[in-house]
């Protein structure tokens, strides 16, 4: 695997790949890789000739009281994992390589329509940070496709809309959530949790599953479904930020006629914020 820290070195490498007409895929991450990230590498390998992963803990997407400094950075181990999956290229730039000296007053890419609710409401500015860095990574790598985890379902929709609205000729592919056997979705932030907290956190998956089954069996009393699940999550010792049934395409509150739902939740366990979701299609 080629490892680059500088955009100029990455560019030199990619211009020769482009001359060979290789189909290029991009897998952006913040590192501390787990099997969820590695499943994206596998999907990228299945979809393209040249897989570029990136590891960049993006300061612009963290709020002032969030865990930017504490975020786990495990570059050496990540390199070994990427090599074991046969990823072709890793780009792991420093903050200055991406933002120069513009971090105080950065040029932003914004997708207002999908970012005012859910995680966007709880984390002001978060999605502007995500879309801005992803647009920069798209410009640098000019991939044919980019793979994002459906674990961050709102993020996936936001990036899809950014690419479509800005006429970026990049196919955005969503890849299914990888979970522990307990149902807990894999996340770099799970490393903040004790064993007991991990057990408590399985209430998120269980609640999503229950609501999913209710939707499939025809229940459309969304407010009761949401408040019962919120109560179960709080009773398990978490602090539920939101538990919402939405239209899977628009993220608007679900209505009875919808045929494609996304159930989305975010909850704090101690200081750690976890998110999860499940999508349900009605035939
Ligand atoms: P992160 O490093 O948390 O920014 O995540 C990088 C990419 O990995 C994003 O596209 C995430 O949606 C994806 N991802 C994170 N956790 C999982 C998971 N458990 N299953 C599938 N994809 C994931």
PDB file of N, CA, C and O in Angstrom, residues 30-103:
ATOM      1  N   UNK A  30     -12.049   8.591   9.686  1.00  0.00           N
ATOM      2  CA  UNK A  30     -11.267   9.330  10.684  1.00  0.00           C
ATOM      3  C   UNK A  30     -10.316   8.386  11.423  1.00  0.00           C
ATOM      4  O   UNK A  30      -9.774   8.740  12.473  1.00  0.00           O
ATOM      5  N   UNK A  31     -10.143   7.173  10.892  1.00  0.00           N
ATOM      6  CA  UNK A  31      -9.185   6.244  11.494  1.00  0.00           C
ATOM      7  C   UNK A  31      -9.746   5.517  12.697  1.00  0.00           C
ATOM      8  O   UNK A  31     -10.953   5.455  12.888  1.00  0.00           O
ATOM      9  N   UNK A  32      -8.826   4.916  13.488  1.00  0.00           N
ATOM     10  CA  UNK A  32      -9.220   3.991  14.560  1.00  0.00           C
ATOM     11  C   UNK A  32     -10.137   2.919  13.944  1.00  0.00           C
ATOM     12  O   UNK A  32     -11.262   2.696  14.394  1.00  0.00           O
ATOM     13  N   UNK A  33      -9.594   2.272  12.934  1.00  0.00           N
ATOM     14  CA  UNK A  33     -10.417   1.440  12.056  1.00  0.00           C
ATOM     15  C   UNK A  33     -10.932   0.188  12.758  1.00  0.00           C
ATOM     16  O   UNK A  33     -10.250  -0.402  13.592  1.00  0.00           O
ATOM     17  N   UNK A  34     -12.146  -0.185  12.379  1.00  0.00           N
ATOM     18  CA  UNK A  34     -12.761  -1.431  12.854  1.00  0.00           C
ATOM     19  C   UNK A  34     -13.383  -2.126  11.650  1.00  0.00           C
ATOM     20  O   UNK A  34     -13.283  -1.629  10.505  1.00  0.00           O
ATOM     21  N   UNK A  35     -14.085  -3.237  11.922  1.00  0.00           N
ATOM     22  CA  UNK A  35     -14.608  -4.020  10.792  1.00  0.00           C
ATOM     23  C   UNK A  35     -15.657  -3.275   9.973  1.00  0.00           C
ATOM     24  O   UNK A  35     -15.900  -3.632   8.817  1.00  0.00           O
ATOM     25  N   UNK A  36     -16.296  -2.261  10.568  1.00  0.00           N
ATOM     26  CA  UNK A  36     -17.231  -1.435   9.787  1.00  0.00           C
ATOM     27  C   UNK A  36     -16.483  -0.700   8.696  1.00  0.00           C
ATOM     28  O   UNK A  36     -16.868  -0.738   7.518  1.00  0.00           O
ATOM     29  N   UNK A  37     -15.383  -0.031   9.067  1.00  0.00           N
ATOM     30  CA  UNK A  37     -14.571   0.660   8.057  1.00  0.00           C
ATOM     31  C   UNK A  37     -14.050  -0.341   7.017  1.00  0.00           C
ATOM     32  O   UNK A  37     -14.049  -0.066   5.811  1.00  0.00           O
ATOM     33  N   UNK A  38     -13.587  -1.496   7.511  1.00  0.00           N
ATOM     34  CA  UNK A  38     -12.950  -2.446   6.590  1.00  0.00           C
ATOM     35  C   UNK A  38     -13.965  -3.027   5.605  1.00  0.00           C
ATOM     36  O   UNK A  38     -13.620  -3.366   4.469  1.00  0.00           O
ATOM     37  N   UNK A  39     -15.239  -3.077   6.028  1.00  0.00           N
ATOM     38  CA  UNK A  39     -16.271  -3.544   5.085  1.00  0.00           C
ATOM     39  C   UNK A  39     -16.426  -2.534   3.944  1.00  0.00           C
ATOM     40  O   UNK A  39     -16.788  -2.910   2.825  1.00  0.00           O
ATOM     41  N   UNK A  40     -16.154  -1.260   4.217  1.00  0.00           N
ATOM     42  CA  UNK A  40     -16.219  -0.254   3.143  1.00  0.00           C
ATOM     43  C   UNK A  40     -15.063  -0.459   2.158  1.00  0.00           C
ATOM     44  O   UNK A  40     -15.221  -0.275   0.946  1.00  0.00           O
ATOM     45  N   UNK A  41     -13.901  -0.836   2.700  1.00  0.00           N
ATOM     46  CA  UNK A  41     -12.760  -1.125   1.815  1.00  0.00           C
ATOM     47  C   UNK A  41     -13.108  -2.312   0.911  1.00  0.00           C
ATOM     48  O   UNK A  41     -12.852  -2.287  -0.302  1.00  0.00           O
ATOM     49  N   UNK A  42     -13.723  -3.344   1.511  1.00  0.00           N
ATOM     50  CA  UNK A  42     -14.118  -4.517   0.707  1.00  0.00           C
ATOM     51  C   UNK A  42     -15.096  -4.104  -0.398  1.00  0.00           C
ATOM     52  O   UNK A  42     -14.964  -4.542  -1.544  1.00  0.00           O
ATOM     53  N   UNK A  43     -16.082  -3.257  -0.044  1.00  0.00           N
ATOM     54  CA  UNK A  43     -17.065  -2.809  -1.045  1.00  0.00           C
ATOM     55  C   UNK A  43     -16.357  -2.003  -2.131  1.00  0.00           C
ATOM     56  O   UNK A  43     -16.677  -2.128  -3.318  1.00  0.00           O
ATOM     57  N   UNK A  44     -15.379  -1.198  -1.743  1.00  0.00           N
ATOM     58  CA  UNK A  44     -14.638  -0.384  -2.716  1.00  0.00           C
ATOM     59  C   UNK A  44     -13.830  -1.285  -3.649  1.00  0.00           C
ATOM     60  O   UNK A  44     -13.797  -1.071  -4.867  1.00  0.00           O
ATOM     61  N   UNK A  45     -13.195  -2.305  -3.077  1.00  0.00           N
ATOM     62  CA  UNK A  45     -12.405  -3.233  -3.901  1.00  0.00           C
ATOM     63  C   UNK A  45     -13.299  -3.944  -4.919  1.00  0.00           C
ATOM     64  O   UNK A  45     -12.899  -4.171  -6.061  1.00  0.00           O
ATOM     65  N   UNK A  46     -14.530  -4.260  -4.483  1.00  0.00           N
ATOM     66  CA  UNK A  46     -15.452  -4.957  -5.385  1.00  0.00           C
ATOM     67  C   UNK A  46     -15.965  -4.032  -6.490  1.00  0.00           C
ATOM     68  O   UNK A  46     -16.479  -4.500  -7.501  1.00  0.00           O
ATOM     69  N   UNK A  47     -15.808  -2.714  -6.287  1.00  0.00           N
ATOM     70  CA  UNK A  47     -16.399  -1.724  -7.188  1.00  0.00           C
ATOM     71  C   UNK A  47     -15.406  -0.996  -8.081  1.00  0.00           C
ATOM     72  O   UNK A  47     -15.817  -0.140  -8.860  1.00  0.00           O
ATOM     73  N   UNK A  48     -14.122  -1.232  -7.886  1.00  0.00           N
ATOM     74  CA  UNK A  48     -13.150  -0.373  -8.579  1.00  0.00           C
ATOM     75  C   UNK A  48     -11.808  -1.080  -8.726  1.00  0.00           C
ATOM     76  O   UNK A  48     -11.594  -2.166  -8.186  1.00  0.00           O
ATOM     77  N   UNK A  49     -10.877  -0.422  -9.447  1.00  0.00           N
ATOM     78  CA  UNK A  49      -9.531  -0.993  -9.655  1.00  0.00           C
ATOM     79  C   UNK A  49      -8.544  -0.451  -8.633  1.00  0.00           C
ATOM     80  O   UNK A  49      -7.529  -1.089  -8.341  1.00  0.00           O
ATOM     81  N   UNK A  50      -8.812   0.763  -8.142  1.00  0.00           N
ATOM     82  CA  UNK A  50      -7.850   1.412  -7.249  1.00  0.00           C
ATOM     83  C   UNK A  50      -8.614   2.012  -6.075  1.00  0.00           C
ATOM     84  O   UNK A  50      -9.493   2.866  -6.269  1.00  0.00           O
ATOM     85  N   UNK A  51      -8.290   1.541  -4.861  1.00  0.00           N
ATOM     86  CA  UNK A  51      -9.011   1.999  -3.661  1.00  0.00           C
ATOM     87  C   UNK A  51      -8.130   2.950  -2.864  1.00  0.00           C
ATOM     88  O   UNK A  51      -7.017   2.590  -2.458  1.00  0.00           O
ATOM     89  N   UNK A  52      -8.646   4.170  -2.664  1.00  0.00           N
ATOM     90  CA  UNK A  52      -7.941   5.155  -1.835  1.00  0.00           C
ATOM     91  C   UNK A  52      -8.727   5.292  -0.539  1.00  0.00           C
ATOM     92  O   UNK A  52      -9.917   5.630  -0.554  1.00  0.00           O
ATOM     93  N   UNK A  53      -8.090   5.023   0.586  1.00  0.00           N
ATOM     94  CA  UNK A  53      -8.728   5.345   1.862  1.00  0.00           C
ATOM     95  C   UNK A  53      -8.059   6.599   2.407  1.00  0.00           C
ATOM     96  O   UNK A  53      -6.894   6.882   2.093  1.00  0.00           O
ATOM     97  N   UNK A  54      -8.813   7.347   3.204  1.00  0.00           N
ATOM     98  CA  UNK A  54      -8.211   8.516   3.845  1.00  0.00           C
ATOM     99  C   UNK A  54      -8.443   8.420   5.343  1.00  0.00           C
ATOM    100  O   UNK A  54      -9.471   7.890   5.793  1.00  0.00           O
ATOM    101  N   UNK A  55      -7.468   8.874   6.085  1.00  0.00           N
ATOM    102  CA  UNK A  55      -7.603   8.978   7.545  1.00  0.00           C
ATOM    103  C   UNK A  55      -7.324  10.426   7.898  1.00  0.00           C
ATOM    104  O   UNK A  55      -6.211  10.929   7.681  1.00  0.00           O
ATOM    105  N   UNK A  56      -8.356  11.095   8.393  1.00  0.00           N
ATOM    106  CA  UNK A  56      -8.209  12.510   8.727  1.00  0.00           C
ATOM    107  C   UNK A  56      -9.237  12.842   9.804  1.00  0.00           C
ATOM    108  O   UNK A  56     -10.454  12.747   9.560  1.00  0.00           O
ATOM    109  N   UNK A  57      -8.764  13.173  10.996  1.00  0.00           N
ATOM    110  CA  UNK A  57      -9.675  13.592  12.066  1.00  0.00           C
ATOM    111  C   UNK A  57      -9.942  15.075  11.815  1.00  0.00           C
ATOM    112  O   UNK A  57      -9.085  15.924  12.075  1.00  0.00           O
ATOM    113  N   UNK A  58     -11.127  15.329  11.273  1.00  0.00           N
ATOM    114  CA  UNK A  58     -11.444  16.635  10.697  1.00  0.00           C
ATOM    115  C   UNK A  58     -11.900  17.624  11.778  1.00  0.00           C
ATOM    116  O   UNK A  58     -13.041  17.530  12.241  1.00  0.00           O
ATOM    117  N   UNK A  59     -11.071  18.590  12.147  1.00  0.00           N
ATOM    118  CA  UNK A  59     -11.447  19.481  13.257  1.00  0.00           C
ATOM    119  C   UNK A  59     -12.727  20.258  12.973  1.00  0.00           C
ATOM    120  O   UNK A  59     -13.480  20.565  13.905  1.00  0.00           O
ATOM    121  N   UNK A  60     -13.007  20.511  11.690  1.00  0.00           N
ATOM    122  CA  UNK A  60     -14.154  21.358  11.342  1.00  0.00           C
ATOM    123  C   UNK A  60     -15.503  20.701  11.666  1.00  0.00           C
ATOM    124  O   UNK A  60     -16.510  21.389  11.776  1.00  0.00           O
ATOM    125  N   UNK A  61     -15.525  19.390  11.824  1.00  0.00           N
ATOM    126  CA  UNK A  61     -16.812  18.751  12.097  1.00  0.00           C
ATOM    127  C   UNK A  61     -17.051  18.487  13.582  1.00  0.00           C
ATOM    128  O   UNK A  61     -18.058  17.898  13.948  1.00  0.00           O
ATOM    129  N   UNK A  62     -16.109  18.924  14.431  1.00  0.00           N
ATOM    130  CA  UNK A  62     -16.266  18.764  15.878  1.00  0.00           C
ATOM    131  C   UNK A  62     -16.717  20.097  16.486  1.00  0.00           C
ATOM    132  O   UNK A  62     -16.163  21.154  16.144  1.00  0.00           O
ATOM    133  N   UNK A  63     -17.702  20.031  17.387  1.00  0.00           N
ATOM    134  CA  UNK A  63     -18.111  21.223  18.129  1.00  0.00           C
ATOM    135  C   UNK A  63     -17.081  21.553  19.205  1.00  0.00           C
ATOM    136  O   UNK A  63     -16.235  20.706  19.534  1.00  0.00           O
ATOM    137  N   UNK A  64     -17.164  22.765  19.774  1.00  0.00           N
ATOM    138  CA  UNK A  64     -16.168  23.205  20.759  1.00  0.00           C
ATOM    139  C   UNK A  64     -16.105  22.306  22.000  1.00  0.00           C
ATOM    140  O   UNK A  64     -15.041  22.165  22.602  1.00  0.00           O
ATOM    141  N   UNK A  65     -17.247  21.669  22.373  1.00  0.00           N
ATOM    142  CA  UNK A  65     -17.239  20.823  23.572  1.00  0.00           C
ATOM    143  C   UNK A  65     -17.144  19.347  23.227  1.00  0.00           C
ATOM    144  O   UNK A  65     -17.416  18.488  24.062  1.00  0.00           O
ATOM    145  N   UNK A  66     -16.798  19.034  21.990  1.00  0.00           N
ATOM    146  CA  UNK A  66     -16.760  17.625  21.591  1.00  0.00           C
ATOM    147  C   UNK A  66     -15.349  17.047  21.739  1.00  0.00           C
ATOM    148  O   UNK A  66     -14.435  17.711  22.225  1.00  0.00           O
ATOM    149  N   UNK A  67     -15.206  15.767  21.274  1.00  0.00           N
ATOM    150  CA  UNK A  67     -14.037  14.971  21.646  1.00  0.00           C
ATOM    151  C   UNK A  67     -12.896  15.016  20.624  1.00  0.00           C
ATOM    152  O   UNK A  67     -12.187  14.021  20.464  1.00  0.00           O
ATOM    153  N   UNK A  68     -12.668  16.182  19.988  1.00  0.00           N
ATOM    154  CA  UNK A  68     -11.596  16.262  18.976  1.00  0.00           C
ATOM    155  C   UNK A  68     -10.244  15.820  19.537  1.00  0.00           C
ATOM    156  O   UNK A  68      -9.539  15.017  18.924  1.00  0.00           O
ATOM    157  N   UNK A  69      -9.879  16.331  20.707  1.00  0.00           N
ATOM    158  CA  UNK A  69      -8.549  16.006  21.244  1.00  0.00           C
ATOM    159  C   UNK A  69      -8.468  14.553  21.698  1.00  0.00           C
ATOM    160  O   UNK A  69      -7.432  13.906  21.551  1.00  0.00           O
ATOM    161  N   UNK A  70      -9.580  14.058  22.257  1.00  0.00           N
ATOM    162  CA  UNK A  70      -9.565  12.685  22.795  1.00  0.00           C
ATOM    163  C   UNK A  70      -9.786  11.636  21.712  1.00  0.00           C
ATOM    164  O   UNK A  70      -9.595  10.444  21.968  1.00  0.00           O
ATOM    165  N   UNK A  71     -10.189  12.065  20.502  1.00  0.00           N
ATOM    166  CA  UNK A  71     -10.563  11.090  19.467  1.00  0.00           C
ATOM    167  C   UNK A  71      -9.408  10.111  19.238  1.00  0.00           C
ATOM    168  O   UNK A  71      -8.260  10.526  19.058  1.00  0.00           O
ATOM    169  N   UNK A  72      -9.693   8.780  19.273  1.00  0.00           N
ATOM    170  CA  UNK A  72      -8.585   7.807  19.206  1.00  0.00           C
ATOM    171  C   UNK A  72      -7.820   7.863  17.886  1.00  0.00           C
ATOM    172  O   UNK A  72      -8.428   7.777  16.812  1.00  0.00           O
ATOM    173  N   UNK A  73      -6.510   8.013  17.988  1.00  0.00           N
ATOM    174  CA  UNK A  73      -5.653   8.062  16.790  1.00  0.00           C
ATOM    175  C   UNK A  73      -4.701   6.870  16.855  1.00  0.00           C
ATOM    176  O   UNK A  73      -3.876   6.794  17.767  1.00  0.00           O
ATOM    177  N   UNK A  74      -4.837   5.957  15.898  1.00  0.00           N
ATOM    178  CA  UNK A  74      -4.112   4.678  15.949  1.00  0.00           C
ATOM    179  C   UNK A  74      -3.527   4.376  14.570  1.00  0.00           C
ATOM    180  O   UNK A  74      -3.765   3.300  14.008  1.00  0.00           O
ATOM    181  N   UNK A  75      -2.763   5.332  14.029  1.00  0.00           N
ATOM    182  CA  UNK A  75      -2.375   5.275  12.616  1.00  0.00           C
ATOM    183  C   UNK A  75      -1.614   3.995  12.250  1.00  0.00           C
ATOM    184  O   UNK A  75      -1.902   3.373  11.229  1.00  0.00           O
ATOM    185  N   UNK A  76      -0.643   3.577  13.107  1.00  0.00           N
ATOM    186  CA  UNK A  76       0.175   2.423  12.737  1.00  0.00           C
ATOM    187  C   UNK A  76      -0.679   1.166  12.606  1.00  0.00           C
ATOM    188  O   UNK A  76      -0.561   0.411  11.646  1.00  0.00           O
ATOM    189  N   UNK A  77      -1.573   0.997  13.585  1.00  0.00           N
ATOM    190  CA  UNK A  77      -2.461  -0.170  13.540  1.00  0.00           C
ATOM    191  C   UNK A  77      -3.406  -0.079  12.329  1.00  0.00           C
ATOM    192  O   UNK A  77      -3.686  -1.067  11.648  1.00  0.00           O
ATOM    193  N   UNK A  78      -3.881   1.115  12.053  1.00  0.00           N
ATOM    194  CA  UNK A  78      -4.786   1.310  10.910  1.00  0.00           C
ATOM    195  C   UNK A  78      -4.089   0.930   9.599  1.00  0.00           C
ATOM    196  O   UNK A  78      -4.692   0.309   8.717  1.00  0.00           O
ATOM    197  N   UNK A  79      -2.813   1.321   9.481  1.00  0.00           N
ATOM    198  CA  UNK A  79      -2.066   0.994   8.256  1.00  0.00           C
ATOM    199  C   UNK A  79      -1.995  -0.523   8.094  1.00  0.00           C
ATOM    200  O   UNK A  79      -2.241  -1.061   6.999  1.00  0.00           O
ATOM    201  N   UNK A  80      -1.714  -1.221   9.200  1.00  0.00           N
ATOM    202  CA  UNK A  80      -1.624  -2.691   9.115  1.00  0.00           C
ATOM    203  C   UNK A  80      -2.968  -3.295   8.693  1.00  0.00           C
ATOM    204  O   UNK A  80      -3.021  -4.210   7.858  1.00  0.00           O
ATOM    205  N   UNK A  81      -4.055  -2.767   9.256  1.00  0.00           N
ATOM    206  CA  UNK A  81      -5.386  -3.302   8.900  1.00  0.00           C
ATOM    207  C   UNK A  81      -5.707  -3.050   7.430  1.00  0.00           C
ATOM    208  O   UNK A  81      -6.209  -3.929   6.731  1.00  0.00           O
ATOM    209  N   UNK A  82      -5.394  -1.851   6.957  1.00  0.00           N
ATOM    210  CA  UNK A  82      -5.662  -1.536   5.543  1.00  0.00           C
ATOM    211  C   UNK A  82      -4.826  -2.422   4.635  1.00  0.00           C
ATOM    212  O   UNK A  82      -5.312  -2.905   3.592  1.00  0.00           O
ATOM    213  N   UNK A  83      -3.568  -2.640   5.032  1.00  0.00           N
ATOM    214  CA  UNK A  83      -2.703  -3.523   4.234  1.00  0.00           C
ATOM    215  C   UNK A  83      -3.279  -4.930   4.199  1.00  0.00           C
ATOM    216  O   UNK A  83      -3.299  -5.574   3.143  1.00  0.00           O
ATOM    217  N   UNK A  84      -3.772  -5.394   5.356  1.00  0.00           N
ATOM    218  CA  UNK A  84      -4.299  -6.767   5.409  1.00  0.00           C
ATOM    219  C   UNK A  84      -5.528  -6.896   4.513  1.00  0.00           C
ATOM    220  O   UNK A  84      -5.840  -7.977   4.032  1.00  0.00           O
ATOM    221  N   UNK A  85      -6.258  -5.798   4.256  1.00  0.00           N
ATOM    222  CA  UNK A  85      -7.440  -5.830   3.381  1.00  0.00           C
ATOM    223  C   UNK A  85      -7.085  -5.534   1.917  1.00  0.00           C
ATOM    224  O   UNK A  85      -7.955  -5.441   1.076  1.00  0.00           O
ATOM    225  N   UNK A  86      -5.802  -5.284   1.677  1.00  0.00           N
ATOM    226  CA  UNK A  86      -5.315  -5.020   0.318  1.00  0.00           C
ATOM    227  C   UNK A  86      -5.826  -3.712  -0.273  1.00  0.00           C
ATOM    228  O   UNK A  86      -6.067  -3.594  -1.478  1.00  0.00           O
ATOM    229  N   UNK A  87      -6.006  -2.733   0.610  1.00  0.00           N
ATOM    230  CA  UNK A  87      -6.278  -1.363   0.156  1.00  0.00           C
ATOM    231  C   UNK A  87      -5.027  -0.875  -0.596  1.00  0.00           C
ATOM    232  O   UNK A  87      -3.905  -1.225  -0.229  1.00  0.00           O
ATOM    233  N   UNK A  88      -5.226  -0.080  -1.654  1.00  0.00           N
ATOM    234  CA  UNK A  88      -4.079   0.306  -2.476  1.00  0.00           C
ATOM    235  C   UNK A  88      -3.358   1.562  -1.985  1.00  0.00           C
ATOM    236  O   UNK A  88      -2.134   1.641  -2.084  1.00  0.00           O
ATOM    237  N   UNK A  89      -4.138   2.539  -1.531  1.00  0.00           N
ATOM    238  CA  UNK A  89      -3.545   3.834  -1.190  1.00  0.00           C
ATOM    239  C   UNK A  89      -4.152   4.340   0.114  1.00  0.00           C
ATOM    240  O   UNK A  89      -5.369   4.229   0.323  1.00  0.00           O
ATOM    241  N   UNK A  90      -3.308   4.886   0.985  1.00  0.00           N
ATOM    242  CA  UNK A  90      -3.809   5.619   2.155  1.00  0.00           C
ATOM    243  C   UNK A  90      -3.310   7.056   2.062  1.00  0.00           C
ATOM    244  O   UNK A  90      -2.109   7.296   1.867  1.00  0.00           O
ATOM    245  N   UNK A  91      -4.230   7.991   2.211  1.00  0.00           N
ATOM    246  CA  UNK A  91      -3.880   9.413   2.311  1.00  0.00           C
ATOM    247  C   UNK A  91      -4.177   9.839   3.737  1.00  0.00           C
ATOM    248  O   UNK A  91      -5.334   9.759   4.181  1.00  0.00           O
ATOM    249  N   UNK A  92      -3.155  10.234   4.466  1.00  0.00           N
ATOM    250  CA  UNK A  92      -3.317  10.615   5.881  1.00  0.00           C
ATOM    251  C   UNK A  92      -2.649  11.980   6.100  1.00  0.00           C
ATOM    252  O   UNK A  92      -1.518  12.063   6.571  1.00  0.00           O
ATOM    253  N   UNK A  93      -3.358  13.029   5.717  1.00  0.00           N
ATOM    254  CA  UNK A  93      -2.750  14.363   5.754  1.00  0.00           C
ATOM    255  C   UNK A  93      -2.793  14.994   7.147  1.00  0.00           C
ATOM    256  O   UNK A  93      -3.612  14.622   7.987  1.00  0.00           O
ATOM    257  N   UNK A  94      -1.924  15.979   7.364  1.00  0.00           N
ATOM    258  CA  UNK A  94      -2.010  16.816   8.560  1.00  0.00           C
ATOM    259  C   UNK A  94      -3.123  17.843   8.345  1.00  0.00           C
ATOM    260  O   UNK A  94      -3.543  18.087   7.207  1.00  0.00           O
ATOM    261  N   UNK A  95      -3.574  18.447   9.437  1.00  0.00           N
ATOM    262  CA  UNK A  95      -4.657  19.440   9.344  1.00  0.00           C
ATOM    263  C   UNK A  95      -4.255  20.580   8.403  1.00  0.00           C
ATOM    264  O   UNK A  95      -5.053  21.046   7.575  1.00  0.00           O
ATOM    265  N   UNK A  96      -3.001  21.019   8.477  1.00  0.00           N
ATOM    266  CA  UNK A  96      -2.560  22.158   7.652  1.00  0.00           C
ATOM    267  C   UNK A  96      -2.588  21.816   6.157  1.00  0.00           C
ATOM    268  O   UNK A  96      -2.773  22.694   5.317  1.00  0.00           O
ATOM    269  N   UNK A  97      -2.436  20.531   5.833  1.00  0.00           N
ATOM    270  CA  UNK A  97      -2.452  20.122   4.424  1.00  0.00           C
ATOM    271  C   UNK A  97      -3.854  20.301   3.830  1.00  0.00           C
ATOM    272  O   UNK A  97      -4.017  20.585   2.650  1.00  0.00           O
ATOM    273  N   UNK A  98      -4.864  20.138   4.669  1.00  0.00           N
ATOM    274  CA  UNK A  98      -6.249  20.237   4.196  1.00  0.00           C
ATOM    275  C   UNK A  98      -6.772  21.674   4.304  1.00  0.00           C
ATOM    276  O   UNK A  98      -7.517  22.147   3.450  1.00  0.00           O
ATOM    277  N   UNK A  99      -6.404  22.372   5.371  1.00  0.00           N
ATOM    278  CA  UNK A  99      -7.008  23.691   5.616  1.00  0.00           C
ATOM    279  C   UNK A  99      -6.025  24.850   5.452  1.00  0.00           C
ATOM    280  O   UNK A  99      -6.445  26.008   5.534  1.00  0.00           O
ATOM    281  N   UNK A 100      -4.728  24.570   5.244  1.00  0.00           N
ATOM    282  CA  UNK A 100      -3.773  25.682   5.213  1.00  0.00           C
ATOM    283  C   UNK A 100      -3.946  26.498   6.484  1.00  0.00           C
ATOM    284  O   UNK A 100      -4.062  25.924   7.581  1.00  0.00           O
ATOM    285  N   UNK A 101      -4.055  27.820   6.335  1.00  0.00           N
ATOM    286  CA  UNK A 101      -4.308  28.619   7.547  1.00  0.00           C
ATOM    287  C   UNK A 101      -5.748  29.146   7.544  1.00  0.00           C
ATOM    288  O   UNK A 101      -6.048  30.174   8.141  1.00  0.00           O
ATOM    289  N   UNK A 102      -6.666  28.407   6.866  1.00  0.00           N
ATOM    290  CA  UNK A 102      -8.046  28.906   6.721  1.00  0.00           C
ATOM    291  C   UNK A 102      -9.021  28.328   7.742  1.00  0.00           C
ATOM    292  O   UNK A 102     -10.228  28.564   7.651  1.00  0.00           O
ATOM    293  N   UNK A 103      -8.522  27.578   8.709  1.00  0.00           N
ATOM    294  CA  UNK A 103      -9.441  26.883   9.616  1.00  0.00           C
ATOM    295  C   UNK A 103     -10.306  27.848  10.441  1.00  0.00           C
ATOM    296  O   UNK A 103     -11.438  27.515  10.803  1.00  0.00           O
TER     297      UNK A 103
END
